[in-house]
PDB file of N, CA and C in Angstrom:
ATOM      1  N   UNK A   6     -10.377   2.870   6.982  1.00  0.00           N
ATOM      2  CA  UNK A   6      -9.516   3.454   6.118  1.00  0.00           C
ATOM      3  C   UNK A   6     -10.145   4.438   5.152  1.00  0.00           C
ATOM      4  N   UNK A   7      -9.622   5.669   5.201  1.00  0.00           N
ATOM      5  CA  UNK A   7     -10.175   6.638   4.334  1.00  0.00           C
ATOM      6  C   UNK A   7      -9.040   7.158   3.255  1.00  0.00           C
ATOM      7  N   UNK A   8      -9.313   7.762   2.108  1.00  0.00           N
ATOM      8  CA  UNK A   8      -8.529   8.445   1.331  1.00  0.00           C
ATOM      9  C   UNK A   8      -7.768   9.376   1.898  1.00  0.00           C
ATOM     10  N   UNK A   9      -8.242  10.467   2.685  1.00  0.00           N
ATOM     11  CA  UNK A   9      -7.597  11.361   3.570  1.00  0.00           C
ATOM     12  C   UNK A   9      -6.515  10.799   4.523  1.00  0.00           C
ATOM     13  N   UNK A  10      -7.206   9.706   5.202  1.00  0.00           N
ATOM     14  CA  UNK A  10      -5.987   9.031   6.082  1.00  0.00           C
ATOM     15  C   UNK A  10      -4.846   8.337   5.268  1.00  0.00           C
ATOM     16  N   UNK A  11      -5.134   7.753   4.311  1.00  0.00           N
ATOM     17  CA  UNK A  11      -4.069   7.238   3.670  1.00  0.00           C
ATOM     18  C   UNK A  11      -3.147   8.262   2.969  1.00  0.00           C
ATOM     19  N   UNK A  12      -3.617   9.370   2.595  1.00  0.00           N
ATOM     20  CA  UNK A  12      -2.992  10.335   1.739  1.00  0.00           C
ATOM     21  C   UNK A  12      -2.125  11.083   2.906  1.00  0.00           C
ATOM     22  N   UNK A  13      -2.584  11.384   4.121  1.00  0.00           N
ATOM     23  CA  UNK A  13      -1.939  11.962   5.228  1.00  0.00           C
ATOM     24  C   UNK A  13      -0.717  11.184   5.811  1.00  0.00           C
ATOM     25  N   UNK A  14      -1.024   9.732   5.812  1.00  0.00           N
ATOM     26  CA  UNK A  14       0.048   8.836   6.100  1.00  0.00           C
ATOM     27  C   UNK A  14       1.297   8.830   4.974  1.00  0.00           C
ATOM     28  N   UNK A  15       0.805   8.789   4.053  1.00  0.00           N
ATOM     29  CA  UNK A  15       1.794   8.549   2.837  1.00  0.00           C
ATOM     30  C   UNK A  15       2.554   9.890   2.840  1.00  0.00           C
ATOM     31  N   UNK A  16       1.960  10.946   2.909  1.00  0.00           N
ATOM     32  CA  UNK A  16       2.891  12.270   2.786  1.00  0.00           C
ATOM     33  C   UNK A  16       3.865  12.243   4.035  1.00  0.00           C
ATOM     34  N   UNK A  17       3.282  11.901   5.051  1.00  0.00           N
ATOM     35  CA  UNK A  17       4.252  11.961   6.356  1.00  0.00           C
ATOM     36  C   UNK A  17       5.431  11.101   6.011  1.00  0.00           C
ATOM     37  N   UNK A  18       5.074   9.759   5.709  1.00  0.00           N
ATOM     38  CA  UNK A  18       6.310   8.711   5.332  1.00  0.00           C
ATOM     39  C   UNK A  18       7.324   9.164   4.182  1.00  0.00           C
ATOM     40  N   UNK A  19       6.732   9.982   3.327  1.00  0.00           N
ATOM     41  CA  UNK A  19       7.584  10.365   2.298  1.00  0.00           C
ATOM     42  C   UNK A  19       7.927  11.891   2.276  1.00  0.00           C
ATOM     43  N   UNK A  20       8.038  12.293   3.357  1.00  0.00           N
ATOM     44  CA  UNK A  20       8.696  13.653   3.614  1.00  0.00           C
ATOM     45  C   UNK A  20       7.689  14.883   2.891  1.00  0.00           C
ATOM     46  N   UNK A  21       6.340  14.582   2.868  1.00  0.00           N
ATOM     47  CA  UNK A  21       5.555  15.537   2.247  1.00  0.00           C
ATOM     48  C   UNK A  21       5.172  15.463   0.766  1.00  0.00           C
ATOM     49  N   UNK A  22       5.979  14.387   0.368  1.00  0.00           N
ATOM     50  CA  UNK A  22       5.801  14.229  -1.252  1.00  0.00           C
ATOM     51  C   UNK A  22       5.037  12.887  -1.433  1.00  0.00           C
ATOM     52  N   UNK A  23       3.894  12.859  -0.699  1.00  0.00           N
ATOM     53  CA  UNK A  23       2.893  11.648  -1.011  1.00  0.00           C
ATOM     54  C   UNK A  23       1.967  11.810  -1.984  1.00  0.00           C
ATOM     55  N   UNK A  24       1.057  10.908  -2.310  1.00  0.00           N
ATOM     56  CA  UNK A  24       0.278  10.785  -3.448  1.00  0.00           C
ATOM     57  C   UNK A  24      -0.999  11.387  -2.877  1.00  0.00           C
ATOM     58  N   UNK A  25      -1.682  12.357  -3.898  1.00  0.00           N
ATOM     59  CA  UNK A  25      -2.763  13.082  -3.496  1.00  0.00           C
ATOM     60  C   UNK A  25      -3.934  12.109  -3.191  1.00  0.00           C
ATOM     61  N   UNK A  26      -4.923  12.902  -2.337  1.00  0.00           N
ATOM     62  CA  UNK A  26      -6.164  12.130  -1.875  1.00  0.00           C
ATOM     63  C   UNK A  26      -7.035  11.409  -3.106  1.00  0.00           C
ATOM     64  N   UNK A  27      -6.965  12.186  -4.195  1.00  0.00           N
ATOM     65  CA  UNK A  27      -7.681  11.434  -5.314  1.00  0.00           C
ATOM     66  C   UNK A  27      -7.185  10.277  -5.848  1.00  0.00           C
ATOM     67  N   UNK A  28      -5.772  10.028  -5.883  1.00  0.00           N
ATOM     68  CA  UNK A  28      -5.215   8.687  -6.002  1.00  0.00           C
ATOM     69  C   UNK A  28      -5.777   7.503  -5.365  1.00  0.00           C
ATOM     70  N   UNK A  29      -5.728   7.901  -3.751  1.00  0.00           N
ATOM     71  CA  UNK A  29      -6.356   6.882  -2.909  1.00  0.00           C
ATOM     72  C   UNK A  29      -7.918   6.682  -3.150  1.00  0.00           C
ATOM     73  N   UNK A  30      -8.587   7.588  -3.597  1.00  0.00           N
ATOM     74  CA  UNK A  30      -9.931   7.448  -3.758  1.00  0.00           C
ATOM     75  C   UNK A  30     -10.185   6.519  -4.879  1.00  0.00           C
ATOM     76  N   UNK A  31      -9.406   6.803  -6.044  1.00  0.00           N
ATOM     77  CA  UNK A  31      -9.451   5.855  -7.228  1.00  0.00           C
ATOM     78  C   UNK A  31      -9.109   4.545  -6.941  1.00  0.00           C
ATOM     79  N   UNK A  32      -8.030   4.319  -6.252  1.00  0.00           N
ATOM     80  CA  UNK A  32      -7.463   2.988  -5.844  1.00  0.00           C
ATOM     81  C   UNK A  32      -8.517   2.085  -4.917  1.00  0.00           C
ATOM     82  N   UNK A  33      -9.255   2.973  -4.147  1.00  0.00           N
ATOM     83  CA  UNK A  33     -10.123   2.367  -3.343  1.00  0.00           C
ATOM     84  C   UNK A  33     -11.276   1.714  -4.013  1.00  0.00           C
ATOM     85  N   UNK A  34     -11.731   2.244  -5.028  1.00  0.00           N
ATOM     86  CA  UNK A  34     -12.826   1.770  -5.842  1.00  0.00           C
ATOM     87  C   UNK A  34     -12.298   0.781  -7.110  1.00  0.00           C
ATOM     88  N   UNK A  35     -11.041   0.590  -7.038  1.00  0.00           N
ATOM     89  CA  UNK A  35     -10.545  -0.247  -8.228  1.00  0.00           C
ATOM     90  C   UNK A  35     -10.474  -1.769  -7.813  1.00  0.00           C
ATOM     91  N   UNK A  36     -11.162  -2.720  -8.697  1.00  0.00           N
ATOM     92  CA  UNK A  36     -11.220  -4.156  -8.350  1.00  0.00           C
ATOM     93  C   UNK A  36      -9.819  -4.869  -8.407  1.00  0.00           C
ATOM     94  N   UNK A  37      -8.882  -4.157  -9.304  1.00  0.00           N
ATOM     95  CA  UNK A  37      -7.489  -4.879  -9.576  1.00  0.00           C
ATOM     96  C   UNK A  37      -6.457  -4.315  -8.440  1.00  0.00           C
ATOM     97  N   UNK A  38      -6.902  -3.555  -7.323  1.00  0.00           N
ATOM     98  CA  UNK A  38      -6.146  -3.017  -6.395  1.00  0.00           C
ATOM     99  C   UNK A  38      -6.535  -3.476  -4.981  1.00  0.00           C
ATOM    100  N   UNK A  39      -5.582  -3.795  -4.241  1.00  0.00           N
ATOM    101  CA  UNK A  39      -5.670  -4.201  -2.849  1.00  0.00           C
ATOM    102  C   UNK A  39      -4.812  -3.279  -1.843  1.00  0.00           C
ATOM    103  N   UNK A  40      -5.651  -2.751  -1.247  1.00  0.00           N
ATOM    104  CA  UNK A  40      -5.006  -1.888  -0.100  1.00  0.00           C
ATOM    105  C   UNK A  40      -5.302  -2.471   1.184  1.00  0.00           C
ATOM    106  N   UNK A  41      -4.234  -2.924   1.532  1.00  0.00           N
ATOM    107  CA  UNK A  41      -4.251  -3.697   3.083  1.00  0.00           C
ATOM    108  C   UNK A  41      -3.692  -2.807   4.241  1.00  0.00           C
ATOM    109  N   UNK A  42      -4.020  -2.883   5.295  1.00  0.00           N
ATOM    110  CA  UNK A  42      -3.738  -2.377   6.500  1.00  0.00           C
ATOM    111  C   UNK A  42      -4.725  -1.160   7.128  1.00  0.00           C
ATOM    112  N   UNK A  43      -4.375  -0.166   7.486  1.00  0.00           N
ATOM    113  CA  UNK A  43      -5.358   0.832   8.071  1.00  0.00           C
ATOM    114  C   UNK A  43      -4.521   2.279   7.693  1.00  0.00           C
ATOM    115  N   UNK A  44      -5.239   3.360   8.188  1.00  0.00           N
ATOM    116  CA  UNK A  44      -4.726   4.728   7.781  1.00  0.00           C
ATOM    117  C   UNK A  44      -3.280   5.030   8.367  1.00  0.00           C
ATOM    118  N   UNK A  45      -2.720   4.185   9.323  1.00  0.00           N
ATOM    119  CA  UNK A  45      -1.562   4.419   9.746  1.00  0.00           C
ATOM    120  C   UNK A  45      -0.361   3.638   9.270  1.00  0.00           C
ATOM    121  N   UNK A  46      -0.876   2.614   8.757  1.00  0.00           N
ATOM    122  CA  UNK A  46       0.260   1.649   8.044  1.00  0.00           C
ATOM    123  C   UNK A  46      -0.518   0.754   7.036  1.00  0.00           C
ATOM    124  N   UNK A  47      -0.115   0.788   5.750  1.00  0.00           N
ATOM    125  CA  UNK A  47      -0.692   0.263   4.829  1.00  0.00           C
ATOM    126  C   UNK A  47       0.168  -0.020   3.517  1.00  0.00           C
ATOM    127  N   UNK A  48      -0.306  -0.971   2.689  1.00  0.00           N
ATOM    128  CA  UNK A  48       0.713  -1.293   1.467  1.00  0.00           C
ATOM    129  C   UNK A  48      -0.620  -1.207   0.239  1.00  0.00           C
ATOM    130  N   UNK A  49      -0.288  -0.698  -0.922  1.00  0.00           N
ATOM    131  CA  UNK A  49      -1.138  -0.753  -2.095  1.00  0.00           C
ATOM    132  C   UNK A  49      -0.507  -1.788  -2.994  1.00  0.00           C
ATOM    133  N   UNK A  50      -1.340  -2.626  -3.496  1.00  0.00           N
ATOM    134  CA  UNK A  50      -0.880  -3.850  -4.507  1.00  0.00           C
ATOM    135  C   UNK A  50      -1.830  -3.659  -5.634  1.00  0.00           C
ATOM    136  N   UNK A  51      -1.254  -3.882  -7.006  1.00  0.00           N
ATOM    137  CA  UNK A  51      -1.836  -3.992  -8.116  1.00  0.00           C
ATOM    138  C   UNK A  51      -1.736  -5.657  -8.592  1.00  0.00           C
ATOM    139  N   UNK A  52      -3.018  -6.115  -8.678  1.00  0.00           N
ATOM    140  CA  UNK A  52      -3.115  -7.646  -8.928  1.00  0.00           C
ATOM    141  C   UNK A  52      -2.949  -7.903 -10.334  1.00  0.00           C
ATOM    142  N   UNK A  53      -1.985  -8.617 -10.762  1.00  0.00           N
ATOM    143  CA  UNK A  53      -1.837  -8.970 -12.119  1.00  0.00           C
ATOM    144  C   UNK A  53      -1.890 -10.426 -12.331  1.00  0.00           C
ATOM    145  N   UNK A  54      -2.985 -11.115 -12.174  1.00  0.00           N
ATOM    146  CA  UNK A  54      -3.192 -12.713 -12.258  1.00  0.00           C
ATOM    147  C   UNK A  54      -2.259 -13.276 -11.203  1.00  0.00           C
ATOM    148  N   UNK A  55      -1.297 -14.095 -11.524  1.00  0.00           N
ATOM    149  CA  UNK A  55      -0.436 -14.771 -10.424  1.00  0.00           C
ATOM    150  C   UNK A  55       0.506 -13.949  -9.847  1.00  0.00           C
ATOM    151  N   UNK A  56       0.525 -12.676 -10.111  1.00  0.00           N
ATOM    152  CA  UNK A  56       1.482 -11.764  -9.532  1.00  0.00           C
ATOM    153  C   UNK A  56       0.950 -10.395  -9.144  1.00  0.00           C
ATOM    154  N   UNK A  57       1.528  -9.828  -8.217  1.00  0.00           N
ATOM    155  CA  UNK A  57       1.124  -8.609  -7.514  1.00  0.00           C
ATOM    156  C   UNK A  57       2.345  -7.719  -7.555  1.00  0.00           C
ATOM    157  N   UNK A  58       1.907  -6.347  -7.587  1.00  0.00           N
ATOM    158  CA  UNK A  58       3.013  -5.381  -7.629  1.00  0.00           C
ATOM    159  C   UNK A  58       2.785  -4.482  -6.533  1.00  0.00           C
ATOM    160  N   UNK A  59       3.653  -4.166  -5.489  1.00  0.00           N
ATOM    161  CA  UNK A  59       3.501  -3.330  -4.456  1.00  0.00           C
ATOM    162  C   UNK A  59       3.853  -1.946  -5.079  1.00  0.00           C
ATOM    163  N   UNK A  60       2.585  -1.198  -5.085  1.00  0.00           N
ATOM    164  CA  UNK A  60       2.704   0.267  -5.735  1.00  0.00           C
ATOM    165  C   UNK A  60       3.344   1.287  -4.825  1.00  0.00           C
ATOM    166  N   UNK A  61       3.058   1.036  -3.458  1.00  0.00           N
ATOM    167  CA  UNK A  61       3.516   1.826  -2.418  1.00  0.00           C
ATOM    168  C   UNK A  61       3.288   1.135  -1.154  1.00  0.00           C
ATOM    169  N   UNK A  62       3.875   1.559  -0.054  1.00  0.00           N
ATOM    170  CA  UNK A  62       3.724   1.287   1.245  1.00  0.00           C
ATOM    171  C   UNK A  62       4.247   2.401   2.138  1.00  0.00           C
ATOM    172  N   UNK A  63       3.321   2.464   3.248  1.00  0.00           N
ATOM    173  CA  UNK A  63       3.866   3.659   4.201  1.00  0.00           C
ATOM    174  C   UNK A  63       3.435   3.409   5.634  1.00  0.00           C
ATOM    175  N   UNK A  64       4.070   3.769   6.534  1.00  0.00           N
ATOM    176  CA  UNK A  64       3.951   3.727   8.043  1.00  0.00           C
ATOM    177  C   UNK A  64       3.883   5.373   8.643  1.00  0.00           C
ATOM    178  N   UNK A  65       2.949   5.608   9.274  1.00  0.00           N
ATOM    179  CA  UNK A  65       3.141   6.942   9.893  1.00  0.00           C
ATOM    180  C   UNK A  65       4.183   7.061  10.906  1.00  0.00           C
ATOM    181  N   UNK A  66       5.037   8.099  10.841  1.00  0.00           N
ATOM    182  CA  UNK A  66       6.002   8.039  11.643  1.00  0.00           C
ATOM    183  C   UNK A  66       5.843   7.906  13.100  1.00  0.00           C
ATOM    184  N   UNK A  67       4.812   8.231  13.584  1.00  0.00           N
ATOM    185  CA  UNK A  67       4.078   8.091  14.901  1.00  0.00           C
ATOM    186  C   UNK A  67       3.995   6.719  15.391  1.00  0.00           C
ATOM    187  N   UNK A  68       4.006   5.777  14.444  1.00  0.00           N
ATOM    188  CA  UNK A  68       3.902   4.178  14.799  1.00  0.00           C
ATOM    189  C   UNK A  68       5.045   3.360  14.294  1.00  0.00           C
ATOM    190  N   UNK A  69       5.825   4.229  13.691  1.00  0.00           N
ATOM    191  CA  UNK A  69       7.134   3.393  13.167  1.00  0.00           C
ATOM    192  C   UNK A  69       7.817   2.645  14.346  1.00  0.00           C
ATOM    193  N   UNK A  70       8.392   1.458  13.942  1.00  0.00           N
ATOM    194  CA  UNK A  70       9.320   0.727  14.851  1.00  0.00           C
ATOM    195  C   UNK A  70       8.356  -0.098  15.932  1.00  0.00           C
ATOM    196  N   UNK A  71       7.241  -0.273  15.740  1.00  0.00           N
ATOM    197  CA  UNK A  71       6.332  -0.978  16.636  1.00  0.00           C
ATOM    198  C   UNK A  71       5.875  -2.270  16.156  1.00  0.00           C
ATOM    199  N   UNK A  72       6.387  -2.519  14.941  1.00  0.00           N
ATOM    200  CA  UNK A  72       6.124  -3.938  14.347  1.00  0.00           C
ATOM    201  C   UNK A  72       4.844  -3.881  13.461  1.00  0.00           C
ATOM    202  N   UNK A  73       4.104  -2.905  13.172  1.00  0.00           N
ATOM    203  CA  UNK A  73       3.070  -2.729  12.462  1.00  0.00           C
ATOM    204  C   UNK A  73       3.090  -2.967  11.054  1.00  0.00           C
ATOM    205  N   UNK A  74       4.118  -2.513  10.437  1.00  0.00           N
ATOM    206  CA  UNK A  74       4.583  -3.007   9.047  1.00  0.00           C
ATOM    207  C   UNK A  74       4.642  -4.369   8.756  1.00  0.00           C
ATOM    208  N   UNK A  75       5.545  -4.808   9.667  1.00  0.00           N
ATOM    209  CA  UNK A  75       5.545  -6.398   9.538  1.00  0.00           C
ATOM    210  C   UNK A  75       4.382  -7.237   9.665  1.00  0.00           C
ATOM    211  N   UNK A  76       3.551  -6.750  10.443  1.00  0.00           N
ATOM    212  CA  UNK A  76       2.227  -7.584  10.814  1.00  0.00           C
ATOM    213  C   UNK A  76       1.431  -7.179   9.578  1.00  0.00           C
ATOM    214  N   UNK A  77       1.411  -6.170   9.007  1.00  0.00           N
ATOM    215  CA  UNK A  77       0.454  -5.620   7.859  1.00  0.00           C
ATOM    216  C   UNK A  77       0.974  -6.480   6.689  1.00  0.00           C
ATOM    217  N   UNK A  78       2.556  -6.447   6.552  1.00  0.00           N
ATOM    218  CA  UNK A  78       2.955  -7.171   5.319  1.00  0.00           C
ATOM    219  C   UNK A  78       2.761  -8.543   5.403  1.00  0.00           C
ATOM    220  N   UNK A  79       2.688  -9.170   6.610  1.00  0.00           N
ATOM    221  CA  UNK A  79       2.525 -10.481   6.522  1.00  0.00           C
ATOM    222  C   UNK A  79       1.036 -10.914   6.393  1.00  0.00           C
ATOM    223  N   UNK A  80      -0.048 -10.220   6.899  1.00  0.00           N
ATOM    224  CA  UNK A  80      -1.365 -10.417   6.639  1.00  0.00           C
ATOM    225  C   UNK A  80      -1.744 -10.169   5.252  1.00  0.00           C
ATOM    226  N   UNK A  81      -1.029  -9.254   4.444  1.00  0.00           N
ATOM    227  CA  UNK A  81      -1.092  -8.931   3.065  1.00  0.00           C
ATOM    228  C   UNK A  81      -0.867 -10.037   2.200  1.00  0.00           C
ATOM    229  N   UNK A  82       0.364 -10.555   2.614  1.00  0.00           N
ATOM    230  CA  UNK A  82       0.806 -11.765   1.865  1.00  0.00           C
ATOM    231  C   UNK A  82       0.005 -12.933   1.947  1.00  0.00           C
ATOM    232  N   UNK A  83      -0.525 -13.190   3.058  1.00  0.00           N
ATOM    233  CA  UNK A  83      -1.416 -14.177   3.397  1.00  0.00           C
ATOM    234  C   UNK A  83      -2.739 -14.030   2.320  1.00  0.00           C
ATOM    235  N   UNK A  84      -3.186 -12.786   2.419  1.00  0.00           N
ATOM    236  CA  UNK A  84      -4.545 -12.654   1.493  1.00  0.00           C
ATOM    237  C   UNK A  84      -4.271 -12.792   0.140  1.00  0.00           C
ATOM    238  N   UNK A  85      -2.787 -12.463  -0.405  1.00  0.00           N
ATOM    239  CA  UNK A  85      -2.456 -12.559  -1.806  1.00  0.00           C
ATOM    240  C   UNK A  85      -2.390 -14.013  -2.208  1.00  0.00           C
ATOM    241  N   UNK A  86      -1.691 -14.912  -1.085  1.00  0.00           N
ATOM    242  CA  UNK A  86      -1.688 -16.305  -1.442  1.00  0.00           C
ATOM    243  C   UNK A  86      -2.878 -16.852  -1.445  1.00  0.00           C
ATOM    244  N   UNK A  87      -3.889 -16.407  -0.797  1.00  0.00           N
ATOM    245  CA  UNK A  87      -5.233 -16.984  -0.790  1.00  0.00           C
ATOM    246  C   UNK A  87      -5.919 -16.705  -2.178  1.00  0.00           C
ATOM    247  N   UNK A  88      -5.468 -15.742  -2.787  1.00  0.00           N
ATOM    248  CA  UNK A  88      -6.024 -15.280  -4.112  1.00  0.00           C
ATOM    249  C   UNK A  88      -5.053 -15.834  -5.113  1.00  0.00           C
ATOM    250  N   UNK A  89      -4.347 -16.937  -4.711  1.00  0.00           N
ATOM    251  CA  UNK A  89      -3.489 -17.563  -5.883  1.00  0.00           C
ATOM    252  C   UNK A  89      -2.430 -16.725  -6.358  1.00  0.00           C
ATOM    253  N   UNK A  90      -2.022 -15.770  -5.681  1.00  0.00           N
ATOM    254  CA  UNK A  90      -0.691 -14.727  -6.155  1.00  0.00           C
ATOM    255  C   UNK A  90       0.386 -15.378  -5.807  1.00  0.00           C
ATOM    256  N   UNK A  91       1.292 -15.841  -6.742  1.00  0.00           N
ATOM    257  CA  UNK A  91       2.456 -16.647  -6.454  1.00  0.00           C
ATOM    258  C   UNK A  91       3.828 -15.569  -6.318  1.00  0.00           C
ATOM    259  N   UNK A  92       3.807 -14.483  -6.940  1.00  0.00           N
ATOM    260  CA  UNK A  92       4.801 -13.796  -6.775  1.00  0.00           C
ATOM    261  C   UNK A  92       4.375 -12.355  -6.590  1.00  0.00           C
ATOM    262  N   UNK A  93       5.192 -11.600  -5.704  1.00  0.00           N
ATOM    263  CA  UNK A  93       4.999 -10.422  -5.497  1.00  0.00           C
ATOM    264  C   UNK A  93       6.333  -9.491  -5.723  1.00  0.00           C
ATOM    265  N   UNK A  94       6.040  -8.354  -6.379  1.00  0.00           N
ATOM    266  CA  UNK A  94       7.260  -7.593  -6.769  1.00  0.00           C
ATOM    267  C   UNK A  94       7.205  -6.044  -6.392  1.00  0.00           C
ATOM    268  N   UNK A  95       8.275  -5.444  -6.217  1.00  0.00           N
ATOM    269  CA  UNK A  95       8.371  -4.045  -5.976  1.00  0.00           C
ATOM    270  C   UNK A  95       9.517  -3.549  -6.947  1.00  0.00           C
ATOM    271  N   UNK A  96       9.241  -2.522  -7.662  1.00  0.00           N
ATOM    272  CA  UNK A  96       9.994  -1.702  -8.404  1.00  0.00           C
ATOM    273  C   UNK A  96      10.403  -0.339  -7.657  1.00  0.00           C
ATOM    274  N   UNK A  97      11.699  -0.184  -7.279  1.00  0.00           N
ATOM    275  CA  UNK A  97      11.983   1.131  -6.703  1.00  0.00           C
ATOM    276  C   UNK A  97      12.625   2.108  -7.612  1.00  0.00           C
ATOM    277  N   UNK A  98      12.054   3.330  -7.542  1.00  0.00           N
ATOM    278  CA  UNK A  98      12.580   4.493  -8.294  1.00  0.00           C
ATOM    279  C   UNK A  98      13.827   5.175  -7.406  1.00  0.00           C
ATOM    280  N   UNK A  99      14.808   5.660  -8.301  1.00  0.00           N
ATOM    281  CA  UNK A  99      15.907   6.203  -7.525  1.00  0.00           C
ATOM    282  C   UNK A  99      15.572   7.865  -7.139  1.00  0.00           C
ATOM    283  N   UNK A 100      14.379   8.203  -7.593  1.00  0.00           N
ATOM    284  CA  UNK A 100      14.204   9.753  -7.328  1.00  0.00           C
ATOM    285  C   UNK A 100      13.438   9.852  -6.073  1.00  0.00           C
TER     286      UNK A 100
END
């Protein structure tokens, strides 16, 4: 998992409007952030005690509809549960 790979997938998944590489570089070094998956399919979580917020998730169009996102999210939820996270939430912007 690399900042460049994450940014490339994020941009592809969001029609070219993804986060910059610098954001992923910062998040990869942040202890309160969990990035689960790989360069082609991932989710970014902010850990907030017994809660976690999904900041973003993305799957490369080249691997969509293969079940990778389902498997990645299942694995992420198991990791979060092992860290005593009880609630996971997602706020969605309408823009």
